[in-house]
XYZ file of C-alpha atoms in Angstrom:
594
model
C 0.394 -52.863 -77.814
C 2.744 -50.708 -80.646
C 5.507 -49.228 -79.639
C 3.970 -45.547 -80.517
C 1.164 -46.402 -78.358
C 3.520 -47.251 -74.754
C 4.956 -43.981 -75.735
C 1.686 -41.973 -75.866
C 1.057 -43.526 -72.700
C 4.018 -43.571 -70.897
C 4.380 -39.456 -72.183
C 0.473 -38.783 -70.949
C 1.182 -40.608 -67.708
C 2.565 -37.373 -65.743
C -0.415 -35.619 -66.795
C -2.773 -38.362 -65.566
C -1.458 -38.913 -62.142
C -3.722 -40.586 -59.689
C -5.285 -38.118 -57.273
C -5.098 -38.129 -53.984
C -7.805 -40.166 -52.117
C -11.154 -37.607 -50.767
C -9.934 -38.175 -47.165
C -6.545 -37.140 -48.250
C -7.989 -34.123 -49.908
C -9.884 -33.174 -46.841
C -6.782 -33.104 -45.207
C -4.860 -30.935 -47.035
C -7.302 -28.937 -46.911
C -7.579 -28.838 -43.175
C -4.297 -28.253 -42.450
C -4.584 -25.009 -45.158
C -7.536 -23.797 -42.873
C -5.421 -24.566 -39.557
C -2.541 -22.769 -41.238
C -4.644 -19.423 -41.741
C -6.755 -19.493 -38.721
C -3.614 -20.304 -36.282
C -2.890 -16.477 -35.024
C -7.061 -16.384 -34.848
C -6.982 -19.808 -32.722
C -3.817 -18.042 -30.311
C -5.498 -14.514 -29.902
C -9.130 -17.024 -29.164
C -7.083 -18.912 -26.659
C -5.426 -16.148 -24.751
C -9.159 -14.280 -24.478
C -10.740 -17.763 -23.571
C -7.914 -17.606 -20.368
C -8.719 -14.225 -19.933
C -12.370 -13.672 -19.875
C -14.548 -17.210 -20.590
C -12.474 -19.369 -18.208
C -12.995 -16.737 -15.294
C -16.640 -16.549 -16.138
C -17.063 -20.234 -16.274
C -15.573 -20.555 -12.696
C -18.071 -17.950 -11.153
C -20.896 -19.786 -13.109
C -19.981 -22.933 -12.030
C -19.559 -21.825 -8.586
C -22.915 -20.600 -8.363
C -24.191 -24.160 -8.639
C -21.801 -25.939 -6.640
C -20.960 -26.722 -2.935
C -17.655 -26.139 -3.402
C -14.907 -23.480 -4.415
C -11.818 -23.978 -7.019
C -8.858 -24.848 -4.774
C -4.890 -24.750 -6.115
C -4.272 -28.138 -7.812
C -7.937 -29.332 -7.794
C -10.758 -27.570 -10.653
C -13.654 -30.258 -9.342
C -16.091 -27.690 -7.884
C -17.745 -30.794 -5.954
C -21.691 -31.476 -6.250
C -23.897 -29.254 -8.170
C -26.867 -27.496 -6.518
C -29.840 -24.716 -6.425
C -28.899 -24.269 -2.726
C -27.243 -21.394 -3.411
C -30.321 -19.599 -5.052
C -31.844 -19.375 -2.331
C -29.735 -16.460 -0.977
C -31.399 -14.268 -3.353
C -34.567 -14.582 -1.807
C -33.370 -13.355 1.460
C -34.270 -9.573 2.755
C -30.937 -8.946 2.544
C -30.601 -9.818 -1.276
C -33.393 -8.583 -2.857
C -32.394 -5.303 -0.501
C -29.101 -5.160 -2.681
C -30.915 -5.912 -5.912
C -33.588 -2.894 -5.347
C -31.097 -0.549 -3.660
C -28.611 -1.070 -7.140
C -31.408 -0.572 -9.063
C -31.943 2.782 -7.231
C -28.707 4.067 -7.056
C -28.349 3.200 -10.944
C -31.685 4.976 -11.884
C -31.248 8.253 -9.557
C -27.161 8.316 -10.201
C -28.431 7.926 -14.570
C -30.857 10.563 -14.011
C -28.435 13.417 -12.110
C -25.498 12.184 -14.880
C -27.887 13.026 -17.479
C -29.307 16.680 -16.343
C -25.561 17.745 -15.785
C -24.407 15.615 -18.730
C -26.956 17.324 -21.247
C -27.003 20.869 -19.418
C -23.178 21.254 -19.700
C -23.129 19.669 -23.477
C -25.920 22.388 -24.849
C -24.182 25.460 -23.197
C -21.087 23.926 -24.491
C -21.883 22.899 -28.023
C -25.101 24.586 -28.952
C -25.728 28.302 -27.178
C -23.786 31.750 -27.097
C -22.661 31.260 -23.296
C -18.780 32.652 -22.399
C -16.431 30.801 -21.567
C -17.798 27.668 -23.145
C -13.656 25.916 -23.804
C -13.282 26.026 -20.292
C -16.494 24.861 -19.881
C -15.883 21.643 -22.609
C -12.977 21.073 -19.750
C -15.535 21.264 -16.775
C -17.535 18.872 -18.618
C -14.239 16.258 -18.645
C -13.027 17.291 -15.521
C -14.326 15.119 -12.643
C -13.352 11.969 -15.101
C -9.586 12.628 -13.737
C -10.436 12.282 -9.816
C -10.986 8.630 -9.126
C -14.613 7.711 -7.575
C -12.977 6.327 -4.934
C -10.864 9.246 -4.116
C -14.310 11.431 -4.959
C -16.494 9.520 -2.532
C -13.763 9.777 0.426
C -13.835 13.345 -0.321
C -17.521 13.856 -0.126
C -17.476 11.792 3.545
C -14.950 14.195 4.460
C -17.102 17.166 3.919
C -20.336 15.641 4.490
C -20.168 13.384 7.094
C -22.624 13.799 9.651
C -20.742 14.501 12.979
C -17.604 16.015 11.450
C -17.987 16.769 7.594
C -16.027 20.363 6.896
C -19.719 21.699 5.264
C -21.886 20.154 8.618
C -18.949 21.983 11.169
C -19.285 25.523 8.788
C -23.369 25.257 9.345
C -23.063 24.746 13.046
C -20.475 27.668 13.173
C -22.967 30.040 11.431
C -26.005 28.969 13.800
C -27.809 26.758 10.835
C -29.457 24.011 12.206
C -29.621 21.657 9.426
C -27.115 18.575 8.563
C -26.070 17.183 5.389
C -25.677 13.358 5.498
C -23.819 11.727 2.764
C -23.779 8.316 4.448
C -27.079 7.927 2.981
C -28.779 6.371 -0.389
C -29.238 9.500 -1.814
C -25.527 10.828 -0.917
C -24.717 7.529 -2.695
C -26.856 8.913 -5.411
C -25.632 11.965 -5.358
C -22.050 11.335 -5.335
C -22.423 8.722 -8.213
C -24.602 11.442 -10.448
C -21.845 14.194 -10.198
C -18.598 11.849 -10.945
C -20.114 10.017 -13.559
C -21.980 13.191 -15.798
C -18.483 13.333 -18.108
C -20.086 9.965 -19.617
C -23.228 11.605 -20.573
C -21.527 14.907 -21.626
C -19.309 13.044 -23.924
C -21.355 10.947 -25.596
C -23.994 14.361 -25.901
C -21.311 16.768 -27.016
C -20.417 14.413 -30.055
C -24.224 14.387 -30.785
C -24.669 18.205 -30.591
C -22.161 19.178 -32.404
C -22.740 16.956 -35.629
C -26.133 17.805 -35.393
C -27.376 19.833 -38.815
C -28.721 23.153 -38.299
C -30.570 23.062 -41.157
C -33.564 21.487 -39.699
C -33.484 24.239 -36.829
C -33.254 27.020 -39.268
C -36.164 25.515 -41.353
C -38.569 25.412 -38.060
C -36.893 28.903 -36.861
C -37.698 30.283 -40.887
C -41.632 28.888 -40.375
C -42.162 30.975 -37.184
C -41.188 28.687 -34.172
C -39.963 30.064 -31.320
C -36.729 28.941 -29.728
C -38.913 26.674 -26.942
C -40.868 24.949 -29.854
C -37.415 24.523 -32.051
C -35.638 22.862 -29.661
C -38.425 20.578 -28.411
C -39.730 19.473 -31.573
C -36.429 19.434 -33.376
C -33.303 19.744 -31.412
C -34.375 16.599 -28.919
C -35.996 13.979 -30.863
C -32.361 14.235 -33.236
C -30.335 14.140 -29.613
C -32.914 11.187 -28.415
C -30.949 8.457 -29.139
C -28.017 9.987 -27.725
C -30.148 10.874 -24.130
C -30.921 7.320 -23.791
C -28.097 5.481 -24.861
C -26.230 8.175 -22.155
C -28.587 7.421 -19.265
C -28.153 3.590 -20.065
C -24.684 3.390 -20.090
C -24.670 5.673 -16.701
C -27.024 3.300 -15.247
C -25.000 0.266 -16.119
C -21.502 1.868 -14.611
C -23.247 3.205 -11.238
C -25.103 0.076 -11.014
C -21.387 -2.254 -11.013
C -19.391 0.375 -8.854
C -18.170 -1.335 -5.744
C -15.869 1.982 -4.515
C -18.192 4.380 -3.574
C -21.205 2.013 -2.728
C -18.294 0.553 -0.402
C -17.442 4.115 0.945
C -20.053 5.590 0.995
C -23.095 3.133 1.405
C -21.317 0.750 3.910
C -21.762 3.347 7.000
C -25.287 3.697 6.594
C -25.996 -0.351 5.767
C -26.909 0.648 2.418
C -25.832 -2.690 0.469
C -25.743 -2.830 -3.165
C -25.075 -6.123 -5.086
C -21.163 -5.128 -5.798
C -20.905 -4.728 -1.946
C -22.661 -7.095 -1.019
C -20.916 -9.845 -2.921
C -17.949 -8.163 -1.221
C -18.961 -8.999 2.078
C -20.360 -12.482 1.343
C -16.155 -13.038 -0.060
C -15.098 -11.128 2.950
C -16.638 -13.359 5.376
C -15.040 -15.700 7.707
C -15.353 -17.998 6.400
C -16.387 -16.748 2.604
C -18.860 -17.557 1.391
C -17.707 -17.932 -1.898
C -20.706 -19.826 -3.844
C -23.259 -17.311 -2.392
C -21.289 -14.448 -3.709
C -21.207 -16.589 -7.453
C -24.661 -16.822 -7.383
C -25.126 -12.770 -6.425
C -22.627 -11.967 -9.184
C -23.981 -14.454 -12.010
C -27.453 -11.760 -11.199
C -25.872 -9.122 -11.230
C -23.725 -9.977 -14.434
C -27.429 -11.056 -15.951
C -28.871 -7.728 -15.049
C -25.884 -5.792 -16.838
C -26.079 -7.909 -19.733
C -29.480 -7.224 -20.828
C -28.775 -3.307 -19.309
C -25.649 -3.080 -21.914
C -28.156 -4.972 -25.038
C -30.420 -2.557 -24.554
C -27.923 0.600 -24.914
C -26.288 -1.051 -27.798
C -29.886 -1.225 -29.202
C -30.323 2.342 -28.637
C -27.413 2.954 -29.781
C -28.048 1.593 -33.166
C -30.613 3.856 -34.044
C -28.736 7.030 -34.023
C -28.155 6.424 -37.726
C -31.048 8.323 -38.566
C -28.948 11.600 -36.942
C -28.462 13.987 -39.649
C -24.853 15.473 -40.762
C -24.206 17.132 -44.192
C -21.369 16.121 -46.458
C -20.609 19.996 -46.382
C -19.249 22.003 -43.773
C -21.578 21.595 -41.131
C -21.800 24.362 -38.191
C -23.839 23.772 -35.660
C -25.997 26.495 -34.867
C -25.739 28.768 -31.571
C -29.257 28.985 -29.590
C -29.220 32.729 -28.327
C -29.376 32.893 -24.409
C -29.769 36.116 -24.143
C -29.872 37.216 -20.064
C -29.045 33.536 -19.375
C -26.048 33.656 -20.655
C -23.865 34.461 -17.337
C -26.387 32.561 -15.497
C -25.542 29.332 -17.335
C -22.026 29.946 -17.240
C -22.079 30.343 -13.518
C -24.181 26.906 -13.013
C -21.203 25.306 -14.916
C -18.933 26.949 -12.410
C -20.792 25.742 -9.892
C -20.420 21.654 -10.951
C -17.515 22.709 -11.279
C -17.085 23.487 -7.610
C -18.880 20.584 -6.509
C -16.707 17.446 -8.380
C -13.308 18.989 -7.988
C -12.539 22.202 -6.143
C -14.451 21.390 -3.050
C -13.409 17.372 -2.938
C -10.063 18.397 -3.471
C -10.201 21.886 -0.809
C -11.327 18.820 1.802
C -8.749 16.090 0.867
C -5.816 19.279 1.007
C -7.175 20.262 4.403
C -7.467 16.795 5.697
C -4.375 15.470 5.029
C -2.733 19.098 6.441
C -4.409 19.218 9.688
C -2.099 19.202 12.788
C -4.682 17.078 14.759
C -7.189 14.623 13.507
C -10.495 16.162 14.933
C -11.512 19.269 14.216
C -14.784 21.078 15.948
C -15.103 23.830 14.382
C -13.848 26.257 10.914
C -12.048 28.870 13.447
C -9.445 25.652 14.530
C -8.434 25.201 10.996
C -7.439 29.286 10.654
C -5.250 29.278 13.615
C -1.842 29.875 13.676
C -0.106 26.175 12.838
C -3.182 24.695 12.257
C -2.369 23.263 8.576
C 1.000 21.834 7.454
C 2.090 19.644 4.513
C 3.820 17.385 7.677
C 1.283 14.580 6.692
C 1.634 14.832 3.052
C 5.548 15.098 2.757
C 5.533 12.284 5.595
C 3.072 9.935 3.077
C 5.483 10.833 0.606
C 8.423 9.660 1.934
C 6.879 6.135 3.311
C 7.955 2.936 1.992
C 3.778 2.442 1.646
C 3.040 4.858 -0.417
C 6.301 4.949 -2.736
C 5.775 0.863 -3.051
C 2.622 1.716 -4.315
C 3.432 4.052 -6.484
C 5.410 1.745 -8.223
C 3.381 -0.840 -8.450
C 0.671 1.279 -9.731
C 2.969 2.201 -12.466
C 4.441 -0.900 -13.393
C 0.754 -2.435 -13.643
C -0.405 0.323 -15.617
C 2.473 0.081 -18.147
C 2.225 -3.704 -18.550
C -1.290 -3.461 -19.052
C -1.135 -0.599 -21.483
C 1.641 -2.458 -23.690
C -0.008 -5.885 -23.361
C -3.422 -4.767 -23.510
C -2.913 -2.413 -26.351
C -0.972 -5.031 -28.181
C -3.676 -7.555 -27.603
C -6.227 -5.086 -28.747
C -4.418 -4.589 -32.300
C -3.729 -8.159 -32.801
C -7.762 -8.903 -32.148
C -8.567 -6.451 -34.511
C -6.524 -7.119 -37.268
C -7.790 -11.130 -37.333
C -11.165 -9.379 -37.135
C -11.008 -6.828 -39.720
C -7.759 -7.782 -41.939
C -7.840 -11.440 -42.293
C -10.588 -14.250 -43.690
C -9.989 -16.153 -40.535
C -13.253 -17.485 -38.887
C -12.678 -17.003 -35.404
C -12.742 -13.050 -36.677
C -16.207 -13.127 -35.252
C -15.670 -15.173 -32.462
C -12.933 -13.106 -31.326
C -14.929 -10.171 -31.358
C -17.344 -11.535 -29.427
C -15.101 -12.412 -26.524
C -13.293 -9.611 -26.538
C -16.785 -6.937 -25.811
C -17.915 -9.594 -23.183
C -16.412 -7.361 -19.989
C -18.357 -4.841 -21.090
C -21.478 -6.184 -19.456
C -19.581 -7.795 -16.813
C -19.032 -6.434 -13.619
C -15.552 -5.995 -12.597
C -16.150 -7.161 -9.497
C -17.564 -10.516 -10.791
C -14.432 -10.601 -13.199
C -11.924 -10.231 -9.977
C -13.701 -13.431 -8.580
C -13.502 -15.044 -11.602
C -9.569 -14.461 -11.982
C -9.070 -15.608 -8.638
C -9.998 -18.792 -8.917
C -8.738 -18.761 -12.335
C -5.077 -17.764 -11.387
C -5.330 -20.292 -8.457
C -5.442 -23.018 -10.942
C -3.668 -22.450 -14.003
C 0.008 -24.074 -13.312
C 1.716 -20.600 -14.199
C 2.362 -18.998 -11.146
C 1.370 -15.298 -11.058
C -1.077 -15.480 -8.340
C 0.391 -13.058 -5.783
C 2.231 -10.873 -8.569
C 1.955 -7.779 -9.998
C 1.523 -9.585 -13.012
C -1.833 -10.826 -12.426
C -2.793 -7.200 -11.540
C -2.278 -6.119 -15.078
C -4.176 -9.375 -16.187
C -7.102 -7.936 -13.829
C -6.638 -4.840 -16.061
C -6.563 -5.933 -19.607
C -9.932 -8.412 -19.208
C -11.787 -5.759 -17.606
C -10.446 -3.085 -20.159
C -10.204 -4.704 -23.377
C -13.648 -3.491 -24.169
C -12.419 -0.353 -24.329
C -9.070 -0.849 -26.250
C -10.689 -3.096 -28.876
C -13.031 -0.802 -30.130
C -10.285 2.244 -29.680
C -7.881 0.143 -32.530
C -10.677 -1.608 -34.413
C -11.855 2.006 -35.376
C -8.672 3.061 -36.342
C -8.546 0.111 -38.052
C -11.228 0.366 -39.729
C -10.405 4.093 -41.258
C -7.707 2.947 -42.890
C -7.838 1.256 -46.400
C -6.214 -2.358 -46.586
C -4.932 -1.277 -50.001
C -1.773 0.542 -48.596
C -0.913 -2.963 -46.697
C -1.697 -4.777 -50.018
C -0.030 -3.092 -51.760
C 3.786 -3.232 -49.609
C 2.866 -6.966 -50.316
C 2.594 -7.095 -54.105
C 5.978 -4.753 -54.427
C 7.611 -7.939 -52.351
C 7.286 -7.004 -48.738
C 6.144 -10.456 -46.309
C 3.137 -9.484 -44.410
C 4.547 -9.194 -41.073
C 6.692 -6.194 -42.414
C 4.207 -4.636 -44.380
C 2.086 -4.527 -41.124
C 5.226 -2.976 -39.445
C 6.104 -0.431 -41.920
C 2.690 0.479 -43.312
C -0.094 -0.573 -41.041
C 1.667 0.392 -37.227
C 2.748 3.931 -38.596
C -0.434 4.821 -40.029
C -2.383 3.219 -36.991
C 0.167 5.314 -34.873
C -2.464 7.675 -33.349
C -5.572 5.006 -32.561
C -2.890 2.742 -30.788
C -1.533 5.426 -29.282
C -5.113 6.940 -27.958
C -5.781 3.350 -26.929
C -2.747 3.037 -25.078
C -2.908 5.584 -22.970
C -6.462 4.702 -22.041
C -5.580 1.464 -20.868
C -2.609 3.162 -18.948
C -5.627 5.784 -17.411
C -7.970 3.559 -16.563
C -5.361 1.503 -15.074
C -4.140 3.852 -12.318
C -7.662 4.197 -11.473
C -8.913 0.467 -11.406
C -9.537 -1.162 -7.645
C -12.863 -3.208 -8.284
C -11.011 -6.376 -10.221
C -8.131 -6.164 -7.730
C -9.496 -6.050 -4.262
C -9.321 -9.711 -4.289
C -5.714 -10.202 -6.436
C -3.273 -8.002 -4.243
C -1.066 -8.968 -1.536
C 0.663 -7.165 0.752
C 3.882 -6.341 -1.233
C 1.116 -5.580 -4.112
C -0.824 -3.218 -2.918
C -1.728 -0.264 -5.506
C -2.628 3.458 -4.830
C -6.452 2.552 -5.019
C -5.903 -0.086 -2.969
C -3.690 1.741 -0.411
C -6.582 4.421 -0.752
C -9.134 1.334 0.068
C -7.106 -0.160 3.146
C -6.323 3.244 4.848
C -9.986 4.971 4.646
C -11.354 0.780 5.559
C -8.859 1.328 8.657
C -10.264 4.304 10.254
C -7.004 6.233 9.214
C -8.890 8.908 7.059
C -6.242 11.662 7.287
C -3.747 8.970 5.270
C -6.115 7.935 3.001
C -6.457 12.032 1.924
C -2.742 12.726 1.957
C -2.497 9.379 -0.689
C -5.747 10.847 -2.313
C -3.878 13.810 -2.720
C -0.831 12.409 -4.146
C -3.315 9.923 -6.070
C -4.982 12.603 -8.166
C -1.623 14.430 -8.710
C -0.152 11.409 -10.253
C -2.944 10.812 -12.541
C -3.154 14.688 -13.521
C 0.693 14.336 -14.710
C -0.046 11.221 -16.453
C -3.166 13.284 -18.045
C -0.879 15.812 -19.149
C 1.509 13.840 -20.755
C -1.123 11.651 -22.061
C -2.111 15.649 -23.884
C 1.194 16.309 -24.964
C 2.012 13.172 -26.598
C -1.462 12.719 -28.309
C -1.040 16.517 -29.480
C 2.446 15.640 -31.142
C 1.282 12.580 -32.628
C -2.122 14.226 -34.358
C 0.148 16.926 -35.386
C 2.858 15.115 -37.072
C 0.085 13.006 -38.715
């Protein structure tokens, strides 16, 4: 070989480097892919802890002879034996009574839900802000606290309403402990769903069609059925569906309510099968792996709905909804507003007042309570003042603040793998994180029991694994709050912090939190709402020292001591109303200085 030649080759050498072998390649690449789906892989882990290992436990359960026990996950043999509970009277009783309650509770939601929404959105009635607030209203009393309210003026031997008709010579009596009380008492505290979701619809709705049929001589009847309704359709049904799924879970007020006439639904009756001695723990998996089934295919089928409300028409211009003339019925509807009005908060919270204020715990007749002495705010300033009842206040708090930060921040961090990165657990994630929507919360209590009873990190017995109870059963709600905030906002402002040097963790600081500010905010105080309210997840978590205000609520009314559980009722629903006014203050600052 020349001389010239060595150098040619020893120059073109660098350039002609061996490559690295195709398993080394495959490698590398790997560990890129790890690199960019590790925050995907930590969010997917802390959801798998949260909602898929609990769910696996109550599955597994369901087949098994055994229960999850500290220090041991082996759920012993697997068997059917525990199917055959659902073929017992008492079962398939449950099944067909939930199915009831969720069908009549959908239907009463829905009249109240759609009445209030038209007069609201769509006619000429006065008074139709405060009516917008009626419509919200009832969502700031607690079922719980709603359904206690109802037994107090309802109950059958010494309801406030059944006392006033013997007084006045009536001879009738109103029973709430009853399926259709349950019904009933379901229908009026859970119409702010279906007004919600029917407002929104109304009130993008374009007039244009209406005028169109109004301009080719159809009367107001004809416009609205042939017009107004099949545009609102989708809206109706998703409404009843998502009504039917809620009152279908609820464990409160079937528990209140239901459990003095041995009315069982599923949520109750899982209840009792845990509340047994001894529990009968992989009957109650079995029940809730049904009922869980049954809400799954309930919340596919609203999401279905759901999805076809594309073909709802708004203009790119200005759009006004029309107002429907009512003419003579314009008072009239106003007044039927009032009187929902009367019926979810005014007279539940006249009977909780009065209960909690009586000097003596029996009262036989309206005259008693008008004497001289009769009332006093003894009982509430006494409730006040009790270790109970401040303990629980504070624990209520702390959860609700844990869960809030934790759940909000969990929420954003979800979202932003989702929606901001090319990781491909984006999906995955997603996934997970709407799966308590179609689980009971109930189900997910059990679920975190076991869960919390096995996991080495010890929070069983805390307040801690209160607010865990809260952000699984929640996170629904606070992931979809932040993803479609998220989702308003154009990546090119975070983009574009990185190109002018900013890392991306500061970018999403500086650009992506402020502009976000109001969706995290909104979903933050949701999760601190719903929160205070939640006792369906924790009525197998708490402890003694643990014990929340829904809980307290729970225990005193489960006790016999009824004029407690009012006074905390009382106290309850004040607590919430300042946190609701806050909530409005801070959310009104925020928009505004956005």
């Amino acid at each position: 070989m020349s001389l010239r030649t060595a150098e040619r080759t020893s120059q073109a050498s660098p350039r002609t480097a061996p490559r690295p072998s195709g398993q080394g390649h495959r490698s590398a690449r790997g560990l890129a892919a790890l690199r960019k789906n590790t925050t995907g892989l930590v969010v997917l882990a802390i959801l798998a802890v949260l909602v898929v290992f609990p769910l696996g436990l109550v599955l597994l359960a369901a087949f098994s002879d055994s229960v999850p026990r500290p220090g041991n996950i082996s759920l012993g043999g697997l068997t059917f034996s525990n199917m055959a509970l659902l073929a017992t009277p008492e079962a398939l009783g449950a099944l067909v009574n939930s199915l009831m309650v969720g069908a009549g509770s959908a239907l009463i939601a829905l009249v109240i839900g759609a009445f209030l929404a038209f007069v609201c959105a769509r006619s000429d009635a006065p008074w139709r802000r405060f009516i917008f607030f009626i419509g919200m209203a009832p969502m700031f009393i607690p079922a719980l606290v709603g359904a206690l309210a109802w037994s107090l003026l309802s109950s059958p031997s010494a309801g406030y309403i059944n006392i006033l008709l013997r007084d006045l010579g009536i001879d009738a009596v109103l029973n709430i402990y009853s399926l259709p009380g349950l019904v009933f008492v379901l229908g009026i505290f859970y119409a702010p769903y279906a007004f919600l979701l029917l407002h929104s619809s109304l009130s993008m709705m374009n007039a244009d069609l209406e005028e169109a049929a109004t301009v080719h001589g159809a009367p107001l009847s004809t416009m609205l059925r042939t017009v107004t309704l099949p545009l609102a359709l989708p809206a109706l049904l998703g409404s009843a569906v998502l009504v039917f799924a809620l009152t279908m879970e609820n464990f409160p007020v079937a528990q209140v309510i239901g459990n003095p006439a041995g009315v069982d639904t599923l949520p109750t009756y899982i209840y009792r099968l845990m509340s047994a001695t001894p529990a009968k723990s992989n009957q109650a998996a079995s029940v809730a792996v049904i009922l869980t089934l049954a809400l799954m295919a309930v919340t596919v089928i609203q999401q279905r709905i759901l999805n076809k409300r594309k073909f709802t028409t708004m203009t790119g211009k200005g759009n006004r909804p029309r107002r429907v003339p009512l003419h003579k019925l314009r008072w009239p509807f106003t007044v039927l507003a009032l009187a929902y009005f009367a019926v979810s908060v005014v007279l539940p919270m006249l009977a909780l007042l009065t209960a909690s204020m009586q000097a003596t715990p029996f009262v036989s007749s309206t005259a008693q309570l008008l004497e001289a002495n009769s009332l006093s705010f003894a009982k509430l300033l006494e409730v006040l003042s009790s270790n109970d009842f401040q303990l629980a206040l504070k624990n209520s708090i702390l959860v609700a603040l844990i869960a809030a930060f934790s759940g909000t921040a969990l929420s954003f961090i979800a979202s932003y793998v989702r929606y901001r990165t090319k990781s491909r657990t984006g999906r995955l994630i997603e996934l997970v994180a709407m799966t308590p929507l179609a689980v009971p919360a109930i189900v997910m209590g059990i679920g975190l029991l076991w869960t919390w009873l096995l996991l080495p990190i010890p929070i069983y017995g805390t307040l801690a694994i209160l607010a865990v109870a809260c952000v699984a059963v929640f996170l629904p709600q606070g992931y979809r709050g932040v993803s479609a905030s998220m989702l308003q906002m154009d990546q090119d402002l975070e983009d574009s912090a990185v190109m002018l040097g900013a890392g991306r963790t500061r970018s999403v600081l500086d650009v992506t939190l402020p502009l976000m500010r109001v969706g995290i905010m909104s979903s933050f105080l949701l999760f601190l709402m719903l929160s205070m309210r939640e006792l369906s997840a924790s009525i197998f978590l708490f402890t003694s020292n643990t014990r929340i205000l829904s809980i307290l609520v729970f225990d005193n009314f489960d006790n016999g001591q009824s004029q407690a559980a009012a006074a905390v009722s009382v106290l309850y629903c004040l607590v919430i109303g300042i946190l609701a006014v806050i909530a409005q203050k801070v959310g009104g600052e925020r928009k505004t200085r956005s």
